[in-house]
Amino acid sequence: MQSSPTPPPVRSRRELLTGLGLAAAAPLVLGVTARPERPHHPSRPAGQTVLLRGSSLVLTMDPALGSGPLGALENADVLLRNGSVAAVGTGLRPPPGTRIVDASGKLVMPGFVDTHTHLWQAVIRGGCTDGDLFGWFTRCTDPQRGRLTPEALHSFVRLAALDAVQSGVTTLVDWVDIFSYDLIESYVRALAATGVRFTYAMFPSEADAALVTKVKKELIDPVPLAGFQVATHAARAVQHLNHGHWEAAQDLGVMLNSHVLERPEQRADDPIGVLADIGALGPRLLINHAIHLTDDEIAAVAAHDVRAAHCPLSNMRLASGIMRLAEFGRRGVKVGLGLDGGTNDSSDFHALMKTAIGLQRARATEAGIFPQVHDVLRMATLGGAEALGISDRVGSLTPGKRADVVVLDPAALNFAPRFDWVGQTVFNGRPENVDAVFVDGRPLKFGGRLVDVDTDRVVREAEAAATRLRAAG
């Protein structure tokens, strides 16, 4: 779900749509007490060496490491060292000083990759529930976005990012149409402080290569876990702007990230045609939603190795339609999953996976249609990393990749008893089953709680910021 900015000096996204007529130490104990919040410093070294010992099931997402398409191993260990996955196997011998985590009875897998979100929209969670995309713009995003202050923005982004982390998200892409440098700076600082791996997809209101370069070099590049993309909204009426965004992306060597055909009314925009005309169709293009594509457009996307983000929960919430995911899968398009910010209302990645399967089955009235459980688990992890062009670093537990790892505890009322843990991960799992989350080897959640985060304080500050913004209206 794309957000709608207040009017900048040049035409905003909302104005564009309107103009188009589209309104070996002691073992760690799972269970810790929350400590006072302290930020993660960008230069903080990678976490200590950790051995996740005796996990009942490890889903490596690497068929070379285990059985089946998910590379499954039973009763296996995972060694994290210097921020990387050092080894996966049975009976691993940890080096001296390793912290041992008893993972028996647990399930270990790569962290979730959220390929499309808008974190600042946490301020309007649960809002405008009877509106479609354009109603959401008019009644939710527009009134709130123009009132944002750096302090309020920081509170909302931190709240939503931490919610994503506790759900098992270790990498996220945030599509942001915030123009003021002080707001951008606050946004990036809030993300960096959570310790999550993130990409800031910046939508410039005009083809301002200097500002884009400044944001990347001054705010993004100094943060080791941060990446950058140039965001756009492809449409015939603003093809010159799209071309400028694509040129900026090429100059910086980053991906272009565009909303595409979220609503049928946007057919008049001809976004795929525009992206083709500016030369952007290719593996360095990520398209979001991509619901109302024709057969020929899906074929073009596949032929040029364009990447896609599927956001089934928000698409359902806004009555936008159902992506033809089975056709994308049949043609081999690299597709990841996206929570999509405020219209997802929470950051439940298990619900996202379940919906990605369920909507396709409901549409086709066929249980065997793509994606199946193993397909959607891959989309949530390695598939998302492939869509973002970072699968050489994250997405699987292949030794040498970064140690972005999630530990699930199935010993819960919603998960037990064990029948098929792979299927249960998708259909039964909830954020409360996420026992631990490691990003770059650092524990961000452990024993079912966020590490070094005062969650009550985070909520209080977000509530206070939201109250001030609404009073200002």
Short mmCIF file of C-alpha atoms in Angstrom, two decimals:
data_model
loop_
_atom_site.label_atom_id
_atom_site.label_comp_id
_atom_site.label_asym_id
_atom_site.label_seq_id
_atom_site.Cartn_x
_atom_site.Cartn_y
_atom_site.Cartn_z
CA MET A 1 0.00 0.00 0.00
CA GLN A 2 1.60 3.22 -1.10
CA SER A 3 1.37 6.25 1.11
CA SER A 4 0.24 9.70 0.07
CA PRO A 5 2.43 12.73 0.80
CA THR A 6 1.47 16.28 1.59
CA PRO A 7 2.08 18.62 -1.33
CA PRO A 8 5.82 19.26 -1.85
CA PRO A 9 7.13 22.02 -4.11
CA VAL A 10 6.44 19.74 -7.05
CA ARG A 11 3.59 17.31 -7.50
CA SER A 12 3.13 14.71 -4.79
CA ARG A 13 2.03 11.12 -5.37
CA ARG A 14 -1.50 12.01 -4.39
CA GLU A 15 -1.50 14.92 -6.82
CA LEU A 16 -0.18 12.60 -9.51
CA LEU A 17 -3.02 10.16 -8.91
CA THR A 18 -5.59 12.95 -8.83
CA GLY A 19 -4.21 14.39 -12.03
CA LEU A 20 -4.65 11.00 -13.65
CA GLY A 21 -8.25 10.82 -12.46
CA LEU A 22 -7.46 8.12 -9.87
CA ALA A 23 -8.74 9.35 -6.70
CA ALA A 24 31.61 -22.75 26.31
CA ALA A 25 30.20 -20.56 28.95
CA ALA A 26 27.15 -21.28 31.01
CA PRO A 27 24.20 -22.06 28.76
CA LEU A 28 21.89 -19.17 28.00
CA VAL A 29 18.50 -19.56 29.58
CA LEU A 30 15.54 -18.85 27.32
CA GLY A 31 13.66 -16.25 29.32
CA VAL A 32 15.16 -12.89 30.22
CA THR A 33 14.04 -9.76 32.00
CA ALA A 34 13.70 -6.63 29.90
CA ARG A 35 16.47 -4.14 30.62
CA PRO A 36 16.47 -0.37 30.16
CA GLU A 37 16.44 0.56 26.51
CA ARG A 38 19.74 1.40 24.92
CA PRO A 39 20.35 2.01 21.22
CA HIS A 40 22.43 -0.21 18.98
CA HIS A 41 25.43 1.82 17.86
CA PRO A 42 26.11 1.42 14.13
CA SER A 43 29.77 0.55 14.78
CA ARG A 44 28.99 -2.00 17.50
CA PRO A 45 30.89 -5.22 16.72
CA ALA A 46 29.12 -8.41 15.74
CA GLY A 47 27.56 -10.47 18.52
CA GLN A 48 29.44 -13.12 20.43
CA THR A 49 29.84 -16.68 19.21
CA VAL A 50 26.63 -18.61 19.86
CA LEU A 51 25.80 -22.27 19.37
CA LEU A 52 22.14 -23.13 18.97
CA ARG A 53 22.45 -26.71 20.15
CA GLY A 54 20.19 -29.63 19.37
CA SER A 55 17.37 -27.88 17.54
CA SER A 56 14.61 -30.38 16.88
CA LEU A 57 14.24 -29.03 13.35
CA VAL A 58 16.38 -26.66 11.30
CA LEU A 59 15.00 -25.27 8.05
CA THR A 60 18.14 -24.03 6.33
CA MET A 61 16.45 -23.03 3.01
CA ASP A 62 19.50 -24.60 1.37
CA PRO A 63 18.77 -28.04 -0.19
CA ALA A 64 22.50 -28.77 -0.23
CA LEU A 65 22.52 -28.77 3.58
CA GLY A 66 19.50 -30.94 4.31
CA SER A 67 16.52 -32.76 2.89
CA GLY A 68 13.83 -31.45 0.59
CA PRO A 69 13.45 -27.97 -0.90
CA LEU A 70 13.82 -26.35 2.54
CA GLY A 71 17.09 -28.12 3.40
CA ALA A 72 15.61 -29.59 6.59
CA LEU A 73 17.74 -31.14 9.33
CA GLU A 74 16.58 -32.81 12.53
CA ASN A 75 18.38 -32.58 15.88
CA ALA A 76 20.97 -30.22 14.46
CA ASP A 77 23.19 -27.39 15.68
CA VAL A 78 23.70 -23.92 14.22
CA LEU A 79 26.90 -22.02 15.04
CA LEU A 80 26.90 -18.21 14.78
CA ARG A 81 30.31 -16.52 14.79
CA ASN A 82 31.49 -13.01 13.93
CA GLY A 83 28.04 -12.11 12.68
CA SER A 84 27.89 -15.02 10.23
CA VAL A 85 26.56 -18.54 10.09
CA ALA A 86 29.73 -20.52 10.74
CA ALA A 87 28.39 -24.07 10.55
CA VAL A 88 25.22 -26.15 10.48
CA GLY A 89 25.16 -29.83 11.39
CA THR A 90 24.99 -32.39 14.16
CA GLY A 91 27.41 -32.60 17.05
CA LEU A 92 29.23 -29.36 16.26
CA ARG A 93 32.16 -28.55 18.54
CA PRO A 94 31.99 -24.93 19.62
CA PRO A 95 35.17 -22.89 19.95
CA PRO A 96 36.24 -21.74 23.43
CA GLY A 97 34.10 -18.98 24.89
CA THR A 98 31.02 -19.91 22.88
CA ARG A 99 27.67 -19.25 24.50
CA ILE A 100 25.51 -22.35 24.32
CA VAL A 101 21.77 -22.08 23.75
CA ASP A 102 19.74 -25.20 24.35
CA ALA A 103 17.48 -25.29 21.28
CA SER A 104 16.01 -28.73 21.90
CA GLY A 105 12.30 -28.74 21.17
CA LYS A 106 12.74 -25.62 19.06
CA LEU A 107 12.66 -24.88 15.32
CA VAL A 108 15.45 -22.77 13.78
CA MET A 109 15.21 -21.01 10.43
CA PRO A 110 16.39 -17.87 8.61
CA GLY A 111 14.74 -14.60 9.58
CA PHE A 112 11.81 -13.25 7.58
CA VAL A 113 12.46 -10.77 4.77
CA ASP A 114 9.78 -8.06 4.48
CA THR A 115 10.15 -6.76 0.94
CA HIS A 116 7.67 -3.87 1.23
CA THR A 117 6.45 -1.76 4.13
CA HIS A 118 5.71 1.81 5.33
CA LEU A 119 6.64 1.86 9.01
CA TRP A 120 5.58 5.42 9.78
CA GLN A 121 1.97 4.40 9.14
CA ALA A 122 1.85 2.76 12.56
CA VAL A 123 0.21 6.03 13.62
CA ILE A 124 -2.93 5.03 11.69
CA ARG A 125 -3.14 1.32 12.46
CA GLY A 126 -6.72 0.11 12.41
CA GLY A 127 -7.88 3.31 10.76
CA CYS A 128 -10.26 3.87 7.86
CA THR A 129 -11.35 0.24 7.89
CA ASP A 130 -14.18 0.82 5.42
CA GLY A 131 -11.99 2.51 2.80
CA ASP A 132 -10.24 1.32 -0.33
CA LEU A 133 -6.79 2.60 -1.34
CA PHE A 134 -8.03 6.05 -2.26
CA GLY A 135 -10.21 6.31 0.84
CA TRP A 136 -7.17 5.39 2.89
CA PHE A 137 -5.24 8.22 1.28
CA THR A 138 -7.96 10.78 1.90
CA ARG A 139 -8.93 9.92 5.46
CA CYS A 140 -5.81 8.28 6.94
CA THR A 141 -2.44 9.05 5.35
CA ASP A 142 -3.05 12.62 4.17
CA PRO A 143 -4.31 14.08 7.48
CA GLN A 144 -1.52 12.47 9.52
CA ARG A 145 1.48 12.73 7.24
CA GLY A 146 1.52 16.51 7.02
CA ARG A 147 1.65 16.85 10.82
CA LEU A 148 4.69 14.65 11.37
CA THR A 149 7.55 15.99 13.47
CA PRO A 150 10.96 14.34 13.75
CA GLU A 151 10.17 13.25 17.31
CA ALA A 152 6.77 11.78 16.46
CA LEU A 153 8.13 10.05 13.36
CA HIS A 154 10.91 8.48 15.39
CA SER A 155 8.34 7.06 17.84
CA PHE A 156 6.14 5.52 15.14
CA VAL A 157 9.01 4.04 13.14
CA ARG A 158 10.60 2.54 16.23
CA LEU A 159 7.27 1.05 17.35
CA ALA A 160 6.58 -0.57 13.98
CA ALA A 161 10.16 -1.77 13.42
CA LEU A 162 10.30 -3.43 16.83
CA ASP A 163 6.92 -5.03 16.18
CA ALA A 164 8.37 -6.46 12.96
CA VAL A 165 11.44 -7.77 14.78
CA GLN A 166 9.38 -9.51 17.45
CA SER A 167 7.46 -11.22 14.63
CA GLY A 168 10.71 -12.65 13.25
CA VAL A 169 11.51 -10.03 10.58
CA THR A 170 15.26 -9.56 10.24
CA THR A 171 15.30 -7.61 6.95
CA LEU A 172 12.81 -5.02 5.73
CA VAL A 173 12.40 -2.57 2.85
CA ASP A 174 10.69 0.69 3.79
CA TRP A 175 9.19 2.68 0.89
CA VAL A 176 9.18 6.25 2.21
CA ASP A 177 7.77 9.45 0.71
CA ILE A 178 9.10 11.81 3.36
CA PHE A 179 10.78 14.85 1.79
CA SER A 180 12.20 16.99 4.61
CA TYR A 181 15.81 16.12 5.45
CA ASP A 182 15.23 16.39 9.21
CA LEU A 183 12.35 13.90 8.96
CA ILE A 184 14.43 11.54 6.81
CA GLU A 185 17.25 11.73 9.33
CA SER A 186 14.88 10.92 12.21
CA TYR A 187 13.43 8.02 10.23
CA VAL A 188 16.80 6.45 9.50
CA ARG A 189 18.05 6.91 13.07
CA ALA A 190 14.95 5.17 14.43
CA LEU A 191 15.48 2.23 12.10
CA ALA A 192 19.19 1.96 12.83
CA ALA A 193 18.58 1.96 16.59
CA THR A 194 16.42 -1.18 16.40
CA GLY A 195 19.25 -3.33 15.02
CA VAL A 196 17.16 -4.66 12.13
CA ARG A 197 18.64 -4.98 8.65
CA PHE A 198 16.85 -2.45 6.47
CA THR A 199 16.68 -0.78 3.09
CA TYR A 200 15.47 2.80 2.88
CA ALA A 201 13.61 3.24 -0.41
CA MET A 202 13.46 6.99 -0.88
CA PHE A 203 10.77 8.60 -3.04
CA PRO A 204 12.04 12.03 -4.13
CA SER A 205 9.27 14.46 -5.01
CA GLU A 206 11.37 15.65 -7.93
CA ALA A 207 14.38 14.37 -9.82
CA ASP A 208 16.78 15.79 -7.24
CA ALA A 209 19.89 13.64 -7.61
CA ALA A 210 21.80 15.83 -5.14
CA LEU A 211 19.34 15.19 -2.32
CA VAL A 212 19.16 11.48 -3.07
CA THR A 213 22.96 11.24 -3.03
CA LYS A 214 23.16 13.27 0.18
CA VAL A 215 20.70 10.99 1.98
CA LYS A 216 22.50 7.87 0.86
CA LYS A 217 26.00 9.07 1.68
CA GLU A 218 25.27 10.90 4.93
CA LEU A 219 22.51 8.83 6.48
CA ILE A 220 22.52 5.35 4.94
CA ASP A 221 26.12 4.45 4.07
CA PRO A 222 27.44 4.95 7.64
CA VAL A 223 24.99 2.32 8.97
CA PRO A 224 26.39 -1.19 8.33
CA LEU A 225 22.97 -2.88 8.26
CA ALA A 226 21.37 -0.27 5.98
CA GLY A 227 20.75 -0.35 2.25
CA PHE A 228 19.26 2.14 -0.18
CA GLN A 229 16.85 2.16 -3.10
CA VAL A 230 15.28 4.92 -5.16
CA ALA A 231 11.49 4.72 -5.03
CA THR A 232 9.05 5.90 -7.66
CA HIS A 233 5.43 5.66 -8.75
CA ALA A 234 5.42 4.78 -12.44
CA ALA A 235 2.82 6.68 -14.47
CA ARG A 236 2.64 8.15 -17.97
CA ALA A 237 1.82 11.64 -16.70
CA VAL A 238 5.10 11.79 -14.77
CA GLN A 239 7.36 9.69 -16.97
CA HIS A 240 10.01 12.43 -16.81
CA LEU A 241 10.10 12.03 -13.02
CA ASN A 242 10.27 8.24 -13.30
CA HIS A 243 13.16 8.62 -15.74
CA GLY A 244 14.98 10.90 -13.31
CA HIS A 245 14.48 8.39 -10.50
CA TRP A 246 15.80 5.58 -12.68
CA GLU A 247 18.86 7.62 -13.63
CA ALA A 248 19.55 8.34 -9.95
CA ALA A 249 19.24 4.64 -9.11
CA GLN A 250 21.67 3.75 -11.89
CA ASP A 251 24.16 6.40 -10.81
CA LEU A 252 24.11 5.07 -7.26
CA GLY A 253 24.10 1.41 -8.28
CA VAL A 254 20.87 0.62 -6.42
CA MET A 255 17.45 -0.80 -7.26
CA LEU A 256 14.44 1.19 -8.44
CA ASN A 257 11.34 0.43 -6.36
CA SER A 258 7.87 1.22 -7.77
CA HIS A 259 4.24 0.64 -6.85
CA VAL A 260 2.56 -0.98 -9.84
CA LEU A 261 -1.13 -1.61 -10.55
CA GLU A 262 -2.33 -1.93 -6.98
CA ARG A 263 -5.82 -0.86 -8.10
CA PRO A 264 -7.57 -1.51 -11.47
CA GLU A 265 -8.06 2.24 -11.92
CA GLN A 266 -4.29 2.58 -12.24
CA ARG A 267 -4.42 0.79 -15.58
CA ALA A 268 -4.54 4.27 -17.14
CA ASP A 269 -1.07 4.93 -15.71
CA ASP A 270 0.46 2.20 -17.93
CA PRO A 271 3.21 1.66 -15.35
CA ILE A 272 4.79 -1.39 -17.00
CA GLY A 273 4.90 0.45 -20.32
CA VAL A 274 6.50 3.47 -18.63
CA LEU A 275 9.10 1.34 -16.87
CA ALA A 276 9.88 -0.38 -20.17
CA ASP A 277 10.20 2.93 -22.01
CA ILE A 278 12.69 4.37 -19.50
CA GLY A 279 14.74 1.18 -19.68
CA ALA A 280 14.09 0.09 -16.10
CA LEU A 281 12.75 -3.41 -16.76
CA GLY A 282 15.36 -5.75 -15.36
CA PRO A 283 16.71 -7.35 -12.18
CA ARG A 284 17.31 -3.96 -10.58
CA LEU A 285 13.59 -3.16 -10.56
CA LEU A 286 11.30 -4.14 -7.68
CA ILE A 287 7.56 -3.77 -8.28
CA ASN A 288 5.08 -3.75 -5.40
CA HIS A 289 1.58 -5.26 -5.44
CA ALA A 290 1.49 -5.98 -9.21
CA ILE A 291 -2.12 -7.16 -8.94
CA HIS A 292 -3.73 -6.09 -12.20
CA LEU A 293 -1.12 -7.08 -14.76
CA THR A 294 -2.10 -8.57 -18.11
CA ASP A 295 -0.67 -11.84 -19.41
CA ASP A 296 1.71 -9.89 -21.65
CA GLU A 297 2.87 -7.72 -18.76
CA ILE A 298 3.55 -10.74 -16.55
CA ALA A 299 5.48 -12.29 -19.42
CA ALA A 300 7.55 -9.10 -19.79
CA VAL A 301 8.27 -9.00 -16.07
CA ALA A 302 9.42 -12.62 -16.18
CA ALA A 303 11.48 -12.19 -19.35
CA HIS A 304 13.41 -9.24 -17.85
CA ASP A 305 13.89 -10.81 -14.39
CA VAL A 306 11.96 -8.01 -12.68
CA ARG A 307 11.42 -8.64 -8.96
CA ALA A 308 8.06 -8.37 -7.14
CA ALA A 309 6.72 -7.81 -3.63
CA HIS A 310 3.41 -9.51 -2.78
CA CYS A 311 1.31 -7.89 -0.04
CA PRO A 312 -1.78 -10.11 0.36
CA LEU A 313 -2.98 -8.83 3.73
CA SER A 314 -3.10 -5.17 2.74
CA ASN A 315 -4.44 -5.99 -0.73
CA MET A 316 -7.29 -7.85 0.95
CA ARG A 317 -7.86 -5.07 3.52
CA LEU A 318 -8.14 -2.37 0.82
CA ALA A 319 -10.21 -4.48 -1.60
CA SER A 320 -7.44 -4.02 -4.16
CA GLY A 321 -7.63 -7.50 -5.62
CA ILE A 322 -5.59 -10.70 -5.59
CA MET A 323 -2.19 -10.90 -7.24
CA ARG A 324 -1.91 -13.64 -9.87
CA LEU A 325 0.79 -15.24 -7.78
CA ALA A 326 0.43 -18.68 -9.34
CA GLU A 327 1.21 -17.23 -12.77
CA PHE A 328 4.21 -15.35 -11.39
CA GLY A 329 5.42 -18.59 -9.83
CA ARG A 330 4.87 -20.59 -13.03
CA ARG A 331 7.03 -18.13 -14.95
CA GLY A 332 9.78 -18.12 -12.33
CA VAL A 333 9.45 -14.50 -11.22
CA LYS A 334 11.34 -13.80 -7.99
CA VAL A 335 8.65 -12.77 -5.50
CA GLY A 336 8.96 -11.84 -1.83
CA LEU A 337 6.32 -11.03 0.77
CA GLY A 338 5.52 -7.56 2.13
CA LEU A 339 3.67 -6.45 5.25
CA ASP A 340 2.90 -3.06 3.67
CA GLY A 341 2.72 -0.85 6.74
CA GLY A 342 -0.47 0.61 8.18
CA THR A 343 -2.99 -1.40 6.21
CA ASN A 344 -1.49 -4.62 7.50
CA ASP A 345 -2.28 -3.29 11.00
CA SER A 346 0.30 -5.54 12.66
CA SER A 347 3.54 -7.27 11.70
CA ASP A 348 2.39 -10.89 11.86
CA PHE A 349 4.49 -12.61 9.21
CA HIS A 350 2.89 -16.00 9.86
CA ALA A 351 -0.51 -14.50 9.02
CA LEU A 352 1.06 -13.04 5.88
CA MET A 353 2.31 -16.46 4.76
CA LYS A 354 -1.00 -18.13 5.51
CA THR A 355 -2.90 -15.46 3.56
CA ALA A 356 -0.55 -15.76 0.60
CA ILE A 357 -1.55 -19.42 0.34
CA GLY A 358 -5.20 -19.00 1.25
CA LEU A 359 -6.10 -16.28 -1.23
CA GLN A 360 -4.70 -18.26 -4.15
CA ARG A 361 -6.63 -21.35 -3.11
CA ALA A 362 -9.82 -19.36 -2.65
CA ARG A 363 -9.44 -17.77 -6.06
CA ALA A 364 -8.66 -21.02 -7.87
CA THR A 365 -10.78 -23.36 -5.68
CA GLU A 366 -7.78 -25.65 -5.92
CA ALA A 367 -5.63 -26.77 -2.99
CA GLY A 368 -2.68 -27.77 -5.14
CA ILE A 369 -2.09 -24.35 -6.66
CA PHE A 370 1.12 -22.37 -6.12
CA PRO A 371 2.26 -21.46 -3.54
CA GLN A 372 2.39 -24.53 -1.34
CA VAL A 373 3.77 -24.40 2.21
CA HIS A 374 7.39 -24.89 1.18
CA ASP A 375 6.98 -22.24 -1.53
CA VAL A 376 5.67 -19.59 0.84
CA LEU A 377 8.32 -20.33 3.47
CA ARG A 378 10.93 -19.82 0.81
CA MET A 379 9.25 -16.60 -0.36
CA ALA A 380 9.32 -15.36 3.24
CA THR A 381 13.07 -15.93 3.53
CA LEU A 382 15.40 -16.78 0.65
CA GLY A 383 12.87 -15.77 -2.00
CA GLY A 384 12.56 -12.31 -0.47
CA ALA A 385 16.35 -12.01 -0.36
CA GLU A 386 16.54 -13.02 -4.03
CA ALA A 387 13.92 -10.41 -4.93
CA LEU A 388 16.09 -7.77 -3.26
CA GLY A 389 19.33 -9.01 -4.78
CA ILE A 390 20.88 -9.84 -1.40
CA SER A 391 20.59 -13.63 -1.36
CA ASP A 392 24.38 -13.89 -1.28
CA ARG A 393 24.20 -12.43 2.24
CA VAL A 394 20.89 -13.44 3.83
CA GLY A 395 17.85 -15.67 3.36
CA SER A 396 19.30 -19.08 4.19
CA LEU A 397 21.48 -20.65 6.87
CA THR A 398 24.24 -21.39 4.39
CA PRO A 399 27.61 -21.07 6.16
CA GLY A 400 29.23 -17.75 5.29
CA LYS A 401 25.99 -15.81 5.11
CA ARG A 402 25.07 -13.27 7.76
CA ALA A 403 23.62 -14.70 10.94
CA ASP A 404 20.00 -13.56 10.58
CA VAL A 405 18.21 -16.33 12.45
CA VAL A 406 14.86 -16.99 14.08
CA VAL A 407 14.14 -19.58 16.78
CA LEU A 408 10.52 -20.70 17.07
CA ASP A 409 9.03 -22.37 20.14
CA PRO A 410 6.19 -24.70 19.12
CA ALA A 411 5.42 -25.71 22.73
CA ALA A 412 2.40 -23.44 22.86
CA LEU A 413 -1.37 -23.74 22.90
CA ASN A 414 -1.67 -22.45 19.33
CA PHE A 415 1.05 -24.71 17.90
CA ALA A 416 1.07 -28.06 19.73
CA PRO A 417 0.80 -31.00 19.32
CA ARG A 418 3.42 -31.80 16.71
CA PHE A 419 2.02 -33.16 13.47
CA ASP A 420 3.95 -31.41 10.69
CA TRP A 421 6.06 -28.56 11.99
CA VAL A 422 6.71 -27.20 8.51
CA GLY A 423 3.01 -26.80 7.83
CA GLN A 424 2.35 -25.65 11.38
CA THR A 425 4.95 -22.90 11.04
CA VAL A 426 2.79 -21.34 8.33
CA PHE A 427 -0.71 -22.21 9.50
CA ASN A 428 -0.33 -22.20 13.29
CA GLY A 429 2.54 -19.82 13.96
CA ARG A 430 2.11 -16.43 15.59
CA PRO A 431 4.59 -13.78 16.78
CA GLU A 432 4.47 -15.17 20.33
CA ASN A 433 6.05 -18.39 19.03
CA VAL A 434 9.15 -16.41 18.01
CA ASP A 435 11.45 -17.15 20.92
CA ALA A 436 14.64 -15.55 19.60
CA VAL A 437 15.74 -13.31 16.74
CA PHE A 438 19.36 -12.75 15.74
CA VAL A 439 20.45 -10.12 13.20
CA ASP A 440 24.10 -10.20 12.18
CA GLY A 441 24.64 -12.52 15.10
CA ARG A 442 23.22 -10.10 17.69
CA PRO A 443 20.18 -11.18 19.71
CA LEU A 444 17.37 -8.66 19.22
CA LYS A 445 14.79 -10.93 20.84
CA PHE A 446 15.57 -13.68 23.33
CA GLY A 447 13.43 -15.79 25.60
CA GLY A 448 10.37 -14.33 23.94
CA ARG A 449 11.28 -10.71 24.76
CA LEU A 450 12.98 -7.91 22.91
CA VAL A 451 16.50 -7.39 24.24
CA ASP A 452 17.38 -4.05 25.87
CA VAL A 453 14.01 -2.56 24.94
CA ASP A 454 11.51 -1.06 27.35
CA THR A 455 8.41 -1.95 25.35
CA ASP A 456 6.08 -0.10 27.73
CA ARG A 457 8.07 3.06 27.11
CA VAL A 458 8.01 2.54 23.34
CA VAL A 459 4.23 2.21 23.41
CA ARG A 460 3.77 5.20 25.74
CA GLU A 461 5.87 7.46 23.54
CA ALA A 462 4.04 6.39 20.39
CA GLU A 463 0.66 6.94 22.07
CA ALA A 464 1.72 10.40 23.24
CA ALA A 465 3.04 11.33 19.80
CA ALA A 466 -0.17 10.17 18.13
CA THR A 467 -2.27 12.16 20.59
CA ARG A 468 -0.26 15.32 19.88
CA LEU A 469 -0.58 14.88 16.13
CA ARG A 470 -4.33 14.43 16.26
CA ALA A 471 -4.75 17.38 18.56
CA ALA A 472 -2.78 19.48 16.08
CA GLY A 473 -5.44 18.75 13.47
#
